[in-house]
XYZ file of C-alpha atoms in Angstrom:
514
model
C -19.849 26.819 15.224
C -19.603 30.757 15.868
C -23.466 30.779 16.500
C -24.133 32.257 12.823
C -26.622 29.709 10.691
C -27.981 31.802 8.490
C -25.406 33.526 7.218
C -23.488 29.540 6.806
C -26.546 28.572 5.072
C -26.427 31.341 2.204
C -22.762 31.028 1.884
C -23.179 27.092 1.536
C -26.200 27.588 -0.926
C -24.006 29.964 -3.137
C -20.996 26.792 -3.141
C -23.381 24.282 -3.819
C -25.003 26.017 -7.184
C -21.490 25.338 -8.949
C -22.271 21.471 -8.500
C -23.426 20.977 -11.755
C -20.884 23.217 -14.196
C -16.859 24.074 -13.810
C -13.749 21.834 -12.941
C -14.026 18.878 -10.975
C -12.365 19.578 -7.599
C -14.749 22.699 -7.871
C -17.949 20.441 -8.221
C -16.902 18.136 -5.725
C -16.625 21.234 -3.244
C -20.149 22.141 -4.386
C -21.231 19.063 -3.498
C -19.726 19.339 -0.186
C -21.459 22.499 0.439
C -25.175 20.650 -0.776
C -24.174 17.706 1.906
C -23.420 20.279 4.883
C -26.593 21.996 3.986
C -28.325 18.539 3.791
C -27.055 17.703 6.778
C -27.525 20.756 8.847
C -31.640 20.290 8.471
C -31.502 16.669 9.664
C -31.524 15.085 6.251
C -28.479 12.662 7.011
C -29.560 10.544 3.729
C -29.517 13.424 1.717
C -25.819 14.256 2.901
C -24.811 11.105 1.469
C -26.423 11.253 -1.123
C -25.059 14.160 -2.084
C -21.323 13.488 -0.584
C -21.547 10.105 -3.455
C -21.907 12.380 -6.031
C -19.079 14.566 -5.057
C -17.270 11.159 -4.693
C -18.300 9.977 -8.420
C -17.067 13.703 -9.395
C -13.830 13.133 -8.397
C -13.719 8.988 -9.401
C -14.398 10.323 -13.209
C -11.884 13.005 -13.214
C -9.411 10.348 -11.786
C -9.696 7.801 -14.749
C -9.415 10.734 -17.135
C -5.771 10.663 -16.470
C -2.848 8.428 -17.135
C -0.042 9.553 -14.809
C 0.046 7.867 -11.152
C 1.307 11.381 -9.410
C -1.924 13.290 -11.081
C -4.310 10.979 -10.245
C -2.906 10.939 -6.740
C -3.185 14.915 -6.669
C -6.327 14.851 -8.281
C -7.939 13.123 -5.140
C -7.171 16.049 -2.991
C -10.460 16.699 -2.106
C -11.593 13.624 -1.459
C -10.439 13.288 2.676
C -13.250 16.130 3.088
C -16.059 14.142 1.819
C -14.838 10.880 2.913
C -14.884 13.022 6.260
C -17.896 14.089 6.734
C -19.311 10.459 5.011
C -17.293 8.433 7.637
C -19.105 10.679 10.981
C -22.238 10.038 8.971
C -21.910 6.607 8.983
C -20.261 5.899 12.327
C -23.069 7.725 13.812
C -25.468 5.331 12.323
C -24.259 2.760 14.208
C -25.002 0.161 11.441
C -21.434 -1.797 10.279
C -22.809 -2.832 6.666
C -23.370 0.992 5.773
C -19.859 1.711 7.117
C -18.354 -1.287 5.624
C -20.317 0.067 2.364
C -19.050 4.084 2.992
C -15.202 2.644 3.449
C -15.267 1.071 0.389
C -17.086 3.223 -1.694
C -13.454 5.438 -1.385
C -11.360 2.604 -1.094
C -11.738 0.673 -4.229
C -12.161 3.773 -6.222
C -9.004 5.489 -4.458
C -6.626 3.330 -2.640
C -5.681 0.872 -5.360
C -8.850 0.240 -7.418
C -9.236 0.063 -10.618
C -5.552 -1.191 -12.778
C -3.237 2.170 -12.815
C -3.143 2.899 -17.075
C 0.296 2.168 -18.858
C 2.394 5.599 -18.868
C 3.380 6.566 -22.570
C 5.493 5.083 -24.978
C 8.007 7.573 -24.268
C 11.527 6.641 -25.025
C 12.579 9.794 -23.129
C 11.279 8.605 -20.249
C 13.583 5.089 -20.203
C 16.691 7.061 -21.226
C 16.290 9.619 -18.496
C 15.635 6.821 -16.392
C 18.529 5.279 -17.316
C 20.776 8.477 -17.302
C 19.762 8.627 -13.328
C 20.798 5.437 -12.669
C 24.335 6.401 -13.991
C 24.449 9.481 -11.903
C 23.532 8.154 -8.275
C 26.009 5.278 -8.960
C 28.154 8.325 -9.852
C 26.969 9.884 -6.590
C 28.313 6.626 -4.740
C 31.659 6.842 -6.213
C 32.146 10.314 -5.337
C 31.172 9.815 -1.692
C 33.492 7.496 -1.440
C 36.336 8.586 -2.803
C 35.571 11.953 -1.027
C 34.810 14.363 -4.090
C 32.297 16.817 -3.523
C 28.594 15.460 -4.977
C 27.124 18.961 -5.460
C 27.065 18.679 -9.459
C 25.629 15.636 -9.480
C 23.092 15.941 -6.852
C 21.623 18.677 -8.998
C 21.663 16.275 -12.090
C 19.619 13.936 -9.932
C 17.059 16.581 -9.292
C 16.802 18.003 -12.330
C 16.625 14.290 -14.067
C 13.918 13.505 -11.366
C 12.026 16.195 -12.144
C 12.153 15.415 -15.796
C 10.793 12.132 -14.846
C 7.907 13.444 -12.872
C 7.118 16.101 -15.746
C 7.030 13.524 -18.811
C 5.266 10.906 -16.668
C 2.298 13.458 -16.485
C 1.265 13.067 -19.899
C 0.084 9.858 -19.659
C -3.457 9.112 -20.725
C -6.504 7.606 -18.975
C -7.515 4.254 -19.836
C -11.516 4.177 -20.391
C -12.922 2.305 -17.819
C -12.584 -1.308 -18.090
C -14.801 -4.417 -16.810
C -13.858 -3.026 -12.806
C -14.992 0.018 -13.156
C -18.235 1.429 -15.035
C -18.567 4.372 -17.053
C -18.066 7.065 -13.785
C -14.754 5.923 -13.059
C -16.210 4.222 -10.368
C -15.078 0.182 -9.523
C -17.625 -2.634 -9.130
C -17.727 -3.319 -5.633
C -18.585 -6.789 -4.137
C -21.836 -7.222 -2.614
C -21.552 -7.978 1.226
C -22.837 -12.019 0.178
C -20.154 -12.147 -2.970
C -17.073 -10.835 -0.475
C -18.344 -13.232 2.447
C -18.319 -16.286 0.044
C -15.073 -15.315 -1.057
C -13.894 -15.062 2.911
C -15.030 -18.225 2.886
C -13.160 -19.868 6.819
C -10.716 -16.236 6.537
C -12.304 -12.979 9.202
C -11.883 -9.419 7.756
C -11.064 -6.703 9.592
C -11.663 -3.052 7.953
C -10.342 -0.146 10.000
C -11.196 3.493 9.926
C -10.808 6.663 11.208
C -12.589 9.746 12.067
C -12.387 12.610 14.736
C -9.437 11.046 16.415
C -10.712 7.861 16.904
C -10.414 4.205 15.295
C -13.374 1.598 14.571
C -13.433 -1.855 12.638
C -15.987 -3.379 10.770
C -15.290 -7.226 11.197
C -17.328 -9.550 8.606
C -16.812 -13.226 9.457
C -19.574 -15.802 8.256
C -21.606 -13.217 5.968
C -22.475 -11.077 9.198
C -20.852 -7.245 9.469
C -19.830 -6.352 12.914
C -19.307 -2.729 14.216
C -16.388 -2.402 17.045
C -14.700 0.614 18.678
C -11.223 0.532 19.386
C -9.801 3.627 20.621
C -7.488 6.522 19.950
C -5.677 7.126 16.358
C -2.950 9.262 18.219
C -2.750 6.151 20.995
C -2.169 3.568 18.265
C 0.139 5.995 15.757
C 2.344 6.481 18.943
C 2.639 1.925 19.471
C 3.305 1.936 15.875
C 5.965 4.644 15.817
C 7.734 2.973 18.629
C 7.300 -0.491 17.331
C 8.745 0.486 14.106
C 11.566 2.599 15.735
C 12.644 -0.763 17.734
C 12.907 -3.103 14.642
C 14.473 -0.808 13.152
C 17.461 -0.290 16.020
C 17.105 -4.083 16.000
C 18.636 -4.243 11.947
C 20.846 -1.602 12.630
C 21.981 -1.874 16.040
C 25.512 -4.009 16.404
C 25.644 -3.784 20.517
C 24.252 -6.414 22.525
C 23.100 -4.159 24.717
C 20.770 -1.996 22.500
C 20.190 -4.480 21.032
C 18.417 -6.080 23.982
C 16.834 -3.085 24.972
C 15.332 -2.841 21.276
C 13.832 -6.364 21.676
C 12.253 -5.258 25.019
C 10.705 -2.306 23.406
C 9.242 -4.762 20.366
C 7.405 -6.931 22.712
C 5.638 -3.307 25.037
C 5.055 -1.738 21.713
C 3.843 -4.750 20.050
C 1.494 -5.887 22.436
C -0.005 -2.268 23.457
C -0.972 -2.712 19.616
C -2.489 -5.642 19.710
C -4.364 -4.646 22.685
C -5.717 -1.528 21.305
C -6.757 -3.158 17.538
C -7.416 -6.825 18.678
C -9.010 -7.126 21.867
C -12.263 -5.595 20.959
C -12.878 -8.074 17.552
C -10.567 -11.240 19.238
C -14.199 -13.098 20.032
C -14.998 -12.514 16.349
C -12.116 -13.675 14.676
C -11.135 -16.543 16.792
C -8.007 -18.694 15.331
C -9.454 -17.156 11.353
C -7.122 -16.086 9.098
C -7.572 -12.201 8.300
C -8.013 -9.828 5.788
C -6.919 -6.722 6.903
C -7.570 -3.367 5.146
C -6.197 -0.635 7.257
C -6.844 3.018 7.402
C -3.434 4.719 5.451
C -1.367 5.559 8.409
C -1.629 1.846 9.661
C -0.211 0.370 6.080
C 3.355 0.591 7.724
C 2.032 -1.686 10.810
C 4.800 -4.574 11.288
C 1.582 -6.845 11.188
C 3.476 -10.074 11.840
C 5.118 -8.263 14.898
C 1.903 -8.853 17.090
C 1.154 -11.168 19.367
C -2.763 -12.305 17.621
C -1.013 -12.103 13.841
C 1.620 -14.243 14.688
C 1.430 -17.666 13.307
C -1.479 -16.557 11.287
C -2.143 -16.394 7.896
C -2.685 -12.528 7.284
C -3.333 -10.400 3.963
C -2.710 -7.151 3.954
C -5.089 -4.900 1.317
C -5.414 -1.472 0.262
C -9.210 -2.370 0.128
C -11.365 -5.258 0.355
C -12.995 -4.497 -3.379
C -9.026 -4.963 -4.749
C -8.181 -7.851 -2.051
C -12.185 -10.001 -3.658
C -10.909 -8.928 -7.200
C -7.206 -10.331 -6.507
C -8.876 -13.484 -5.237
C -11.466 -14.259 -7.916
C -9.009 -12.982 -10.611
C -7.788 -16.123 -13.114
C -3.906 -17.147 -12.366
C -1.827 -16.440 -15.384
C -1.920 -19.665 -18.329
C 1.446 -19.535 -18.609
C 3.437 -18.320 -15.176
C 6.906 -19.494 -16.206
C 10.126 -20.218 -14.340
C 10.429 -18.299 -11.097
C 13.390 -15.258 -11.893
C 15.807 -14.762 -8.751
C 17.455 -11.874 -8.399
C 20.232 -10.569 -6.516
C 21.256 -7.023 -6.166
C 24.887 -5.468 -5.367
C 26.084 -4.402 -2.066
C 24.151 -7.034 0.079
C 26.661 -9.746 1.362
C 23.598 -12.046 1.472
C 22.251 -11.206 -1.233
C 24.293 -13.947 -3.524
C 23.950 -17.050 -0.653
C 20.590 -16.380 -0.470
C 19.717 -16.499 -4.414
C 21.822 -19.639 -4.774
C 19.571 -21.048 -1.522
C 16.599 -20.331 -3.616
C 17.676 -21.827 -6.529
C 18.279 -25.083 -4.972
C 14.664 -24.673 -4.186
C 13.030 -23.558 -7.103
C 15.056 -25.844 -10.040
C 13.798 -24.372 -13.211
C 14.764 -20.728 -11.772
C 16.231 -18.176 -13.714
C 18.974 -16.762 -11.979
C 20.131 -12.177 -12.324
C 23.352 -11.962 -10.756
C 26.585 -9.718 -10.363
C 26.696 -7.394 -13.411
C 23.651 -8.881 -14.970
C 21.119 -8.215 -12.544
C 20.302 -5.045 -14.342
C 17.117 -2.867 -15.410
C 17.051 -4.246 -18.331
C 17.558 -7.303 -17.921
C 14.968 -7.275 -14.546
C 12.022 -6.320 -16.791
C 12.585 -8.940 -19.881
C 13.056 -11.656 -17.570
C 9.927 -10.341 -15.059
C 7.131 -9.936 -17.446
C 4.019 -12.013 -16.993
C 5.979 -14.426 -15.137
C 4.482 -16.049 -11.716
C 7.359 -16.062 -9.198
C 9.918 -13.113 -8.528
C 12.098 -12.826 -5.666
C 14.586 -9.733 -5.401
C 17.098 -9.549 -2.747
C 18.794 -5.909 -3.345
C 19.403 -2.837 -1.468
C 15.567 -1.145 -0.977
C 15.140 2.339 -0.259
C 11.368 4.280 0.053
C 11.392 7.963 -0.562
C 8.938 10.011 1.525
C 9.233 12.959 -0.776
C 8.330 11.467 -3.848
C 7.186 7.632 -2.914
C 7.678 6.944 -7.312
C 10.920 7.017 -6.877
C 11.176 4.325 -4.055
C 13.338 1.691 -5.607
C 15.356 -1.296 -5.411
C 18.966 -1.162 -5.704
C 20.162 -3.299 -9.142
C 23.843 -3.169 -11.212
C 23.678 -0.717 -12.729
C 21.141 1.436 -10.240
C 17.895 2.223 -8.884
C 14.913 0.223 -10.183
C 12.407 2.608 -9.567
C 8.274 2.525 -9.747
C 8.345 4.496 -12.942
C 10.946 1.509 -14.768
C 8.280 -0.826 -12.969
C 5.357 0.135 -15.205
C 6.796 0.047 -18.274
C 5.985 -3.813 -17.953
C 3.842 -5.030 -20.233
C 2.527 -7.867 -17.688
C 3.346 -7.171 -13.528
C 4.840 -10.901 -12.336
C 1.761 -12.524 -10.122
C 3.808 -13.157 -6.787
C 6.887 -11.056 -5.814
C 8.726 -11.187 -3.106
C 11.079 -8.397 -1.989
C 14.016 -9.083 -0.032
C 14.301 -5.660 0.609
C 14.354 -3.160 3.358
C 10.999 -0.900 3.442
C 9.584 -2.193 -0.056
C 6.312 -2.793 1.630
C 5.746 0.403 2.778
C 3.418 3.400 1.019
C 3.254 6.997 1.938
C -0.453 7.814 2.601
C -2.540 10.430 0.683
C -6.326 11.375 0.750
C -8.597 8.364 0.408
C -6.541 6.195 1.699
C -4.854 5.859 -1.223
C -1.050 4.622 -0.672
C 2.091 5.050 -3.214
C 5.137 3.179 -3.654
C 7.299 0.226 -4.542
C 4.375 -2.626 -3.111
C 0.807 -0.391 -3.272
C 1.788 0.510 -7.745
C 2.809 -3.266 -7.952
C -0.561 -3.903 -6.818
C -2.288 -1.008 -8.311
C -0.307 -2.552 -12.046
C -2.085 -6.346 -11.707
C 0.281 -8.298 -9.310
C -2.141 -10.664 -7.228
C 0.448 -10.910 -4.128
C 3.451 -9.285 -2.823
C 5.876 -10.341 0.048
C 7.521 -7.494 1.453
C 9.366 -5.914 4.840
C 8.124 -2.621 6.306
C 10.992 -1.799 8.043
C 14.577 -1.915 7.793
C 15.589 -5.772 7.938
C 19.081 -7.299 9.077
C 20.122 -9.205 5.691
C 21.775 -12.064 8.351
C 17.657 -12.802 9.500
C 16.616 -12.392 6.215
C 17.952 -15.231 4.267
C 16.716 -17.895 6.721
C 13.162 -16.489 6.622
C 13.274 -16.362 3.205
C 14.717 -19.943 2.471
C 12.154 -21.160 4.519
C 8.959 -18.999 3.137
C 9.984 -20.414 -0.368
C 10.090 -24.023 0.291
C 6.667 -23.453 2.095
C 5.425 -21.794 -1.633
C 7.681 -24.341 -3.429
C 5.256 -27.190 -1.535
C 1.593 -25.696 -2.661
C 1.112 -23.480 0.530
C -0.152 -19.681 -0.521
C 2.247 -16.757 0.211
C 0.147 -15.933 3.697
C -0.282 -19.295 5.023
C 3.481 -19.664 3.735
C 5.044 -16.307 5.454
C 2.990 -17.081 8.836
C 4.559 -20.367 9.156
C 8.257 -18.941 8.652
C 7.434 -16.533 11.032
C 6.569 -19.076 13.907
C 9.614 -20.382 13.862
C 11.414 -17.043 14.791
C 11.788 -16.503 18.535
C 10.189 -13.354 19.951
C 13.302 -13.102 22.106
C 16.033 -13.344 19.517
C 17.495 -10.036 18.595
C 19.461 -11.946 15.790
C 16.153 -12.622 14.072
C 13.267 -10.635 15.425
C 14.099 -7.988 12.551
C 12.492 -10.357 9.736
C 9.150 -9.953 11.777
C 8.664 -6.481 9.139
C 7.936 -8.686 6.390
C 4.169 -8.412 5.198
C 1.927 -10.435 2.693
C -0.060 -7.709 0.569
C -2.447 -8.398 -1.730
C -4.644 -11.328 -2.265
C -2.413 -13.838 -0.118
């Protein structure tokens, strides 16, 4: 760039001769350097060849370890090579090498290969359960008015202690998804479009500001250009900002105003993502994989989702190994749950269970931890309707509000067996913060990342009042043979786009394998 190639091409040379020796982020730099240099004398093959490498670097190192944070932080490097890959690609102009580059990061970083079981560590569950005790501690206080400085450093230091144990967790050795680099078996383009079968996917990504999709419908890969990123982060910001005054909001007024602003935002959206591929998809139900800033899309909120059956996936690898996985021998009763503090919470449980007649039933004081993860293992069916909060500065500790506390992603994998379908009545327990690779963390992406097939679950703050009715209806819908997407998109046709009382319930997303 500063008119100095020479001098670029000795530095790069000297980077690239650690490729082979030292620590992994290291090597995967090298590699970075050998791609660059590949790339600066035309050899565009040789770029990606070497940029794979520096991808397999990193995939190995990742499966080495057993803690969710690490092997989040250990992918660091990966958003330069996926980079540099994506250009590469894009500038080919050819959708199945695109299609291929996406998921070569994807399904080895954005919810691959199943995360390994953290230790056996009884510290672990007690600390766990000592900061349950202190934020319900921390709600007394605020109420009663006492000062919550003491125990809002308990919480921090018990969090920390969390984070710190969790670390030592060991890698699993690869397992039949993933071969001996770390690396998971990715569909060819004929085994994922049998799979599709009558369904369209849609794979978005990003690079140098601007947004493409690769659409595969009938075995064929299409390549389509959409538009800005900062054009579409700026519909979703607003879209989410109105559903969100929409739950909270008690004033007609604002209210009104906040359903006005759904229907601009929502359909600028759908403009900018959906116009280009419409032809393509026709009436299909869709796979989506987004790019990570676009996992907190309202999907359901726009105008060409609505009515339509639509899976959300991390990647289209974990979405085809979701849907040709085996559905557990022996799923069990469905467990309802109902969490404190939600004056729906209770009718809506009891609605359920006059739905669902063999259900097990975790109310009032016995809705606990505890009692959540005995009566969740391996089974096929939970619903949770509880309190949900996502935390943006450490997304492990999002968590669902139970008796006797937070249920939090670290309590989640200490099951044995992740339930098959879930459904979180919840606000936010669908959404992920996003990290390099597009890999996503929190409540929904781990449940995923642990072995559930499918998860039902709201982006955005949801008014507990427009819940319950959705939620009623989604499980009769399930209760009657139809799959958690073709059963959510029907529940959601029956919610006017003009109804501020109910427009809220629009956040709720089917992830997974649908």
């Amino acid at each position: 760039d500063h008119g100095r190639p020479e001098e670029a091409e000795r530095q790069l040379r000297r980077a690239a001769a650690a490729r082979c020796r030292g620590p992994a982020d290291l090597r995967a730099r090298a590699w970075h350097a050998e791609a660059l240099l590949r790339g600066s004398s035309g050899d565009r093959r040789g770029a990606e060849t070497a940029l794979r490498a520096g991808l397999r670097v990193l995939a190995r190192n990742r499966a080495s370890l057993g803690a969710t944070e690490l092997r989040v932080h250990a992918t660091a490097h990966v958003a330069e090579l996926d980079r540099l890959g994506t250009r590469l690609v894009l500038e080919s102009g050819k959708a199945r090498r695109v299609l291929a580059w996406a998921e070569r990061v994807r399904a080895d970083f954005a919810g691959g290969a199943r995360a390994p079981q953290p230790p056996d560590d009884p510290e672990i569950a007690d600390r766990l359960a000592e900061l349950r005790h202190v934020v319900g501690q921390l709600e007394q206080a605020g109420f009663a008015g006492e000062d919550p400085g003491r125990l809002l450093r308990r919480q921090a230091a018990l969090e920390g202690d969390i984070r710190q144990r969790s670390r030592h967790a060991a890698g699993q050795r690869p397992g039949p998804a993933a071969d001996r680099s770390g690396a998971s078996r990715r569909p060819s383009l004929a085994e994922l479009g049998a799979v599709l079968g009558g369904r369209a996917l849609v794979e978005l990504v990003a690079c140098d500001g601007a947004l493409a999709a690769v659409t595969l419908v009938a075995g064929r890969a299409r390549l389509h250009h959409l538009g800005s990123t900062a054009e579409v982060t700026a519909s979703v910001e607003r879209l989410r900002f109105a559903l969100a005054r929409l739950a909270r909001s008690g004033g007609a007024g604002p209210r009104q105003a906040a359903v006005t602003l759904v229907k601009e935002a929502s359909a600028s959206l759908d403009r900018i993502l959906f116009q280009p591929v419409r032809r393509r998809i026709a009436d299909r139900p869709l796979v989506l994989v987004p790019t990570a800033r676009l996992h907190a899309v309202p999907w359901s909120a726009l105008p060409s989702c609505r009515g339509r059956p639509v899976v959300v996936s991390p990647s289209a690898t974990g979405w085809w190994r979701a849907a040709t996985s085996e559905a557990p021998s022996a799923p069990g009763a469905p467990v309802l749950v109902a969490g404190p503090g939600l004056e729906q919470a209770g009718p809506e449980v009891a609605d359920l269970a006059r739905v669902h007649r063999r259900a097990s039933t975790l109310e009032g004081a016995r809705a606990t931890t505890e009692a959540f993860l005995a009566a969740a293992d391996g089974v096929d069916l939970v619903h949770v309707a509880a309190h949900g909060r996502f935390r943006a500065d450490n997304p492990l500790l999002s968590s669902l509000r139970l008796a006797d506390g937070p249920l939090t992603v670290y309590d989640l994998e200490r099951l044995a067996r992740v339930p098959h379908r879930l459904v979180l009545s919840a606000c936010e327990a669908g959404l992920s913060a996003a990290h390099p690779g597009d890999e996503v963390m929190g409540l929904a992406a781990s449940l995923l990342a642990l072995g559930s097939r499918t998860l039902v679950a709201s982006v955005v703050p949801v008014r507990d009042t427009a819940t319950r009715p959705l939620m009623v209806d989604l499980h009769r819908r399930l209760a009657a043979g139809a799959s958690p997407a073709e059963a959510l998109a029907d529940a959601h046709a029956t919610i006017a786009d003009d109804d501020p009382e109910t427009l809220s319930a629009a956040g709720f997303v089917c992830l997974g394998s649908g």
